[in-house]
Short mmCIF file of N, CA and C in Angstrom, two decimals:
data_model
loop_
_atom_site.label_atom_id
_atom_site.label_comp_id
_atom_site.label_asym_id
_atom_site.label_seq_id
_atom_site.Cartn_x
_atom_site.Cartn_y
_atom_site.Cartn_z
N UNK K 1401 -12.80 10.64 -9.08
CA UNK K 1401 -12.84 10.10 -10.43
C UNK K 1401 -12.38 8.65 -10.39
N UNK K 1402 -12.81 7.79 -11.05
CA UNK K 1402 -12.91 6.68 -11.03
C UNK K 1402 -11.83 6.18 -12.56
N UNK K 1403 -10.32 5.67 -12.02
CA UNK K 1403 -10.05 5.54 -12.78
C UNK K 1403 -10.01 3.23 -13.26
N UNK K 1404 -10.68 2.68 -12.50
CA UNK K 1404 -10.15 1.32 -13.23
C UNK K 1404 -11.10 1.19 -14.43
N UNK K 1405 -10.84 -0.25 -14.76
CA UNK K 1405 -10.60 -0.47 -16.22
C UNK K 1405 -12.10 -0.67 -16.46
N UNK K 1406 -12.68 -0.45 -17.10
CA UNK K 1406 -14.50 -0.89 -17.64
C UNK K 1406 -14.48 -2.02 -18.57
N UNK K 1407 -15.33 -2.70 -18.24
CA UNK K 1407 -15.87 -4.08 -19.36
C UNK K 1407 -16.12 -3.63 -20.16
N UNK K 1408 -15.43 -4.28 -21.57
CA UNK K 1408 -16.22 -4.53 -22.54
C UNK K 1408 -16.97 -5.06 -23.36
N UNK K 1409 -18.46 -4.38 -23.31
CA UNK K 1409 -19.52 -5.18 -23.96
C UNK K 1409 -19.51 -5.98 -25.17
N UNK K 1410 -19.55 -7.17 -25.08
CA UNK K 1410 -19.26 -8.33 -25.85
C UNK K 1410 -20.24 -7.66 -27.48
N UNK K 1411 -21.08 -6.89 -27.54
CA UNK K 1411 -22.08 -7.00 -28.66
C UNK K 1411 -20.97 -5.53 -28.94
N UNK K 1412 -20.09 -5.06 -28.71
CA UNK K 1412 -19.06 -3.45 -29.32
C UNK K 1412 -18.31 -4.79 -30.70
N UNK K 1413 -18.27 -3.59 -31.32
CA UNK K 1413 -17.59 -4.11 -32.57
C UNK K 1413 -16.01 -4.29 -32.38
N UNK K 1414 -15.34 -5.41 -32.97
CA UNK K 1414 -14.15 -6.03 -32.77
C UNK K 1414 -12.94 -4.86 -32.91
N UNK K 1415 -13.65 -4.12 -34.05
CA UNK K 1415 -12.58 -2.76 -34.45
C UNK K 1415 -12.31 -2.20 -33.65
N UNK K 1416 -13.35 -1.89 -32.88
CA UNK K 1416 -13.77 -0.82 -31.76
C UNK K 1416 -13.15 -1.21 -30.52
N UNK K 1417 -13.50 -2.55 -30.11
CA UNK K 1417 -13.16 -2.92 -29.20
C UNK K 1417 -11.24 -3.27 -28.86
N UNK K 1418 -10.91 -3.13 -30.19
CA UNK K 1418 -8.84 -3.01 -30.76
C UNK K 1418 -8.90 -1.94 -30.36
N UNK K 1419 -8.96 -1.38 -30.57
CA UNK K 1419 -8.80 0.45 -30.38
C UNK K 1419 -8.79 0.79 -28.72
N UNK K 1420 -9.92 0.41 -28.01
CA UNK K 1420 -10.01 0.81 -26.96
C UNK K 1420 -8.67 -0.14 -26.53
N UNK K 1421 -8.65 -1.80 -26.55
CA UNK K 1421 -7.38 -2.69 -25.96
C UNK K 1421 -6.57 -2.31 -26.25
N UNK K 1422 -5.84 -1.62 -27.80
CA UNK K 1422 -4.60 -1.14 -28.07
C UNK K 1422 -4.08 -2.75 -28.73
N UNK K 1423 -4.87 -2.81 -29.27
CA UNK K 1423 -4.36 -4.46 -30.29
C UNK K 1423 -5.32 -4.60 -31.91
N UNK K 1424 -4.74 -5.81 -32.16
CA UNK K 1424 -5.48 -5.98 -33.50
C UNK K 1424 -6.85 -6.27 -33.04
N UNK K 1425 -7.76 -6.16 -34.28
CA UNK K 1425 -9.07 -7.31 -34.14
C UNK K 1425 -9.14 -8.34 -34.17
N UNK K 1426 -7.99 -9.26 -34.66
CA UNK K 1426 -7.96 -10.84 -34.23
C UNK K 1426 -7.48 -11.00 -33.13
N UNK K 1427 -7.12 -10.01 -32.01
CA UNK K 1427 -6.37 -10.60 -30.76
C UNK K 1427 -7.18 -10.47 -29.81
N UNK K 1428 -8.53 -9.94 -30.40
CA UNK K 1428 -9.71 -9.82 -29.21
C UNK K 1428 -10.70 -10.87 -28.98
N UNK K 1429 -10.99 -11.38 -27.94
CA UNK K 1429 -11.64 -11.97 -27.38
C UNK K 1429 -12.84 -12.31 -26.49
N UNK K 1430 -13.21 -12.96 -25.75
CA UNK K 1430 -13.80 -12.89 -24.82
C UNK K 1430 -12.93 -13.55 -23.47
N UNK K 1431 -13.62 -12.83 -22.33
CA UNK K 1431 -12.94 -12.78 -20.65
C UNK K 1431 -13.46 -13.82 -20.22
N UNK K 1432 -12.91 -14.78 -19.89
CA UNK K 1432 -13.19 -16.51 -19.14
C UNK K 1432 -14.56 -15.77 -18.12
N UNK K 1433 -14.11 -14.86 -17.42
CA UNK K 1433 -15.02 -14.70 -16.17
C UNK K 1433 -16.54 -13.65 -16.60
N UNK K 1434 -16.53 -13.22 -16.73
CA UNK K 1434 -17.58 -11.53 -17.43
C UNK K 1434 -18.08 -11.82 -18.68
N UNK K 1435 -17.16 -12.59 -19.87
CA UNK K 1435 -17.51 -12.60 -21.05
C UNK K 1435 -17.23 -11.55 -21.70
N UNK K 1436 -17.05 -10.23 -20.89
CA UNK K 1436 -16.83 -9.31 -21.78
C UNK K 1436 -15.27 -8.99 -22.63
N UNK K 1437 -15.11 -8.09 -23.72
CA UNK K 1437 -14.33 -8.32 -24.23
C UNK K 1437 -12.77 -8.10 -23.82
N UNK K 1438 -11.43 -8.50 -24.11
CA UNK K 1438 -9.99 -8.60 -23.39
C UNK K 1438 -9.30 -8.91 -24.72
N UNK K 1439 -7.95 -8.64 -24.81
CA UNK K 1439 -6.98 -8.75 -25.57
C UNK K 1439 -6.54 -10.85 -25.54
N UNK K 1440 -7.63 -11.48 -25.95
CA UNK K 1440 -7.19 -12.74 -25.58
C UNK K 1440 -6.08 -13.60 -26.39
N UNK K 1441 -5.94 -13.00 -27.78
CA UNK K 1441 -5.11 -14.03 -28.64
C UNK K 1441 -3.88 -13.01 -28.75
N UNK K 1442 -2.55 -13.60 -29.02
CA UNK K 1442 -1.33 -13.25 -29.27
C UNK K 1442 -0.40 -12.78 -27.87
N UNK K 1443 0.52 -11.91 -28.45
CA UNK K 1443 1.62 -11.95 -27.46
C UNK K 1443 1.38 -11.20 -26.31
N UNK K 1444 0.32 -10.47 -25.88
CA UNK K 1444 -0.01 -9.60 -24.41
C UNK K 1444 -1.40 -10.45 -24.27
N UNK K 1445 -1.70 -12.10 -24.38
CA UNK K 1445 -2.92 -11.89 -24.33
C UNK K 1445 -3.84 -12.39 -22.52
N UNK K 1446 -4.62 -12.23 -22.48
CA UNK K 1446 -4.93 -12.12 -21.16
C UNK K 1446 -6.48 -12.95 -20.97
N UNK K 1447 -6.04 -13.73 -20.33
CA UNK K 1447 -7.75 -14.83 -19.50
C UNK K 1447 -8.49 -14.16 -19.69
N UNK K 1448 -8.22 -13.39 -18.55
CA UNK K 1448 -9.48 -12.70 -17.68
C UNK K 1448 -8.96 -10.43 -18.40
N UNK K 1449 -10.16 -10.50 -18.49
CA UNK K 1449 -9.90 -8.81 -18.54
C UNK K 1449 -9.55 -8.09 -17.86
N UNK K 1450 -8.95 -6.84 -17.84
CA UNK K 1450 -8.64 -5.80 -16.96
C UNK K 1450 -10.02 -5.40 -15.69
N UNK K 1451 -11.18 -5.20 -16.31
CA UNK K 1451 -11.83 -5.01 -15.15
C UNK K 1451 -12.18 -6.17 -14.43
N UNK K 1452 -11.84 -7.18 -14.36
CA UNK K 1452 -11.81 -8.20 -13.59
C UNK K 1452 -10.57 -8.50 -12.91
N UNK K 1453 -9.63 -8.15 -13.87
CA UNK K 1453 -8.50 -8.43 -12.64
C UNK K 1453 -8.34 -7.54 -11.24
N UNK K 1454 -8.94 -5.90 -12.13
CA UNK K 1454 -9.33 -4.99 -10.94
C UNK K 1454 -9.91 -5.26 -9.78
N UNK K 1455 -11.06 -5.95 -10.12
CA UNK K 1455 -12.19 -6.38 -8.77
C UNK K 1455 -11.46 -7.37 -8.18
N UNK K 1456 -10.70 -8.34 -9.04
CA UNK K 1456 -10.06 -9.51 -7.79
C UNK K 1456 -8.71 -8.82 -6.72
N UNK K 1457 -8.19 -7.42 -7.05
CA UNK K 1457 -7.82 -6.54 -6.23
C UNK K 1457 -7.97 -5.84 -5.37
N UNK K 1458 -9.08 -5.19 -5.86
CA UNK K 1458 -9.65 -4.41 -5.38
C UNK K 1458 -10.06 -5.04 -4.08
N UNK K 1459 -10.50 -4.81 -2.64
CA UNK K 1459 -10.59 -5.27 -0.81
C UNK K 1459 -12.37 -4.39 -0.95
N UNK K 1460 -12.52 -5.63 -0.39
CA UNK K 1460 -13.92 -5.90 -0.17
C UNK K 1460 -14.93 -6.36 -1.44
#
């Protein structure tokens, strides 16, 4: 089972896309790298998204 983090598709609704981040809808964004969506504005907010930080971990 495959647990890292999945992109989110920039065209998912902002609501939707809070819910899955665990933040408001103004703190969502877009990911410098993917475009897809990340918790970018306020106090946890983050560049790059979770499934990108994964892959720059992730070996090979």
């Amino acid at each position: 089972m495959n647990d890292a983090p999945r992109r989110i598709d920039p065209r998912t609704d902002r609501a939707t896309a809070a819910l899955l981040l665990g933040c408001r809808p103004s703190q969502v964004g877009y990911c410098a790298r993917c475009q897809g969506l990340t918790v970018r504005y306020g106090p946890h907010a983050l560049v790059v998204c979770p499934a990108c930080r994964a892959s720059e971990q992730t070996p090979g």
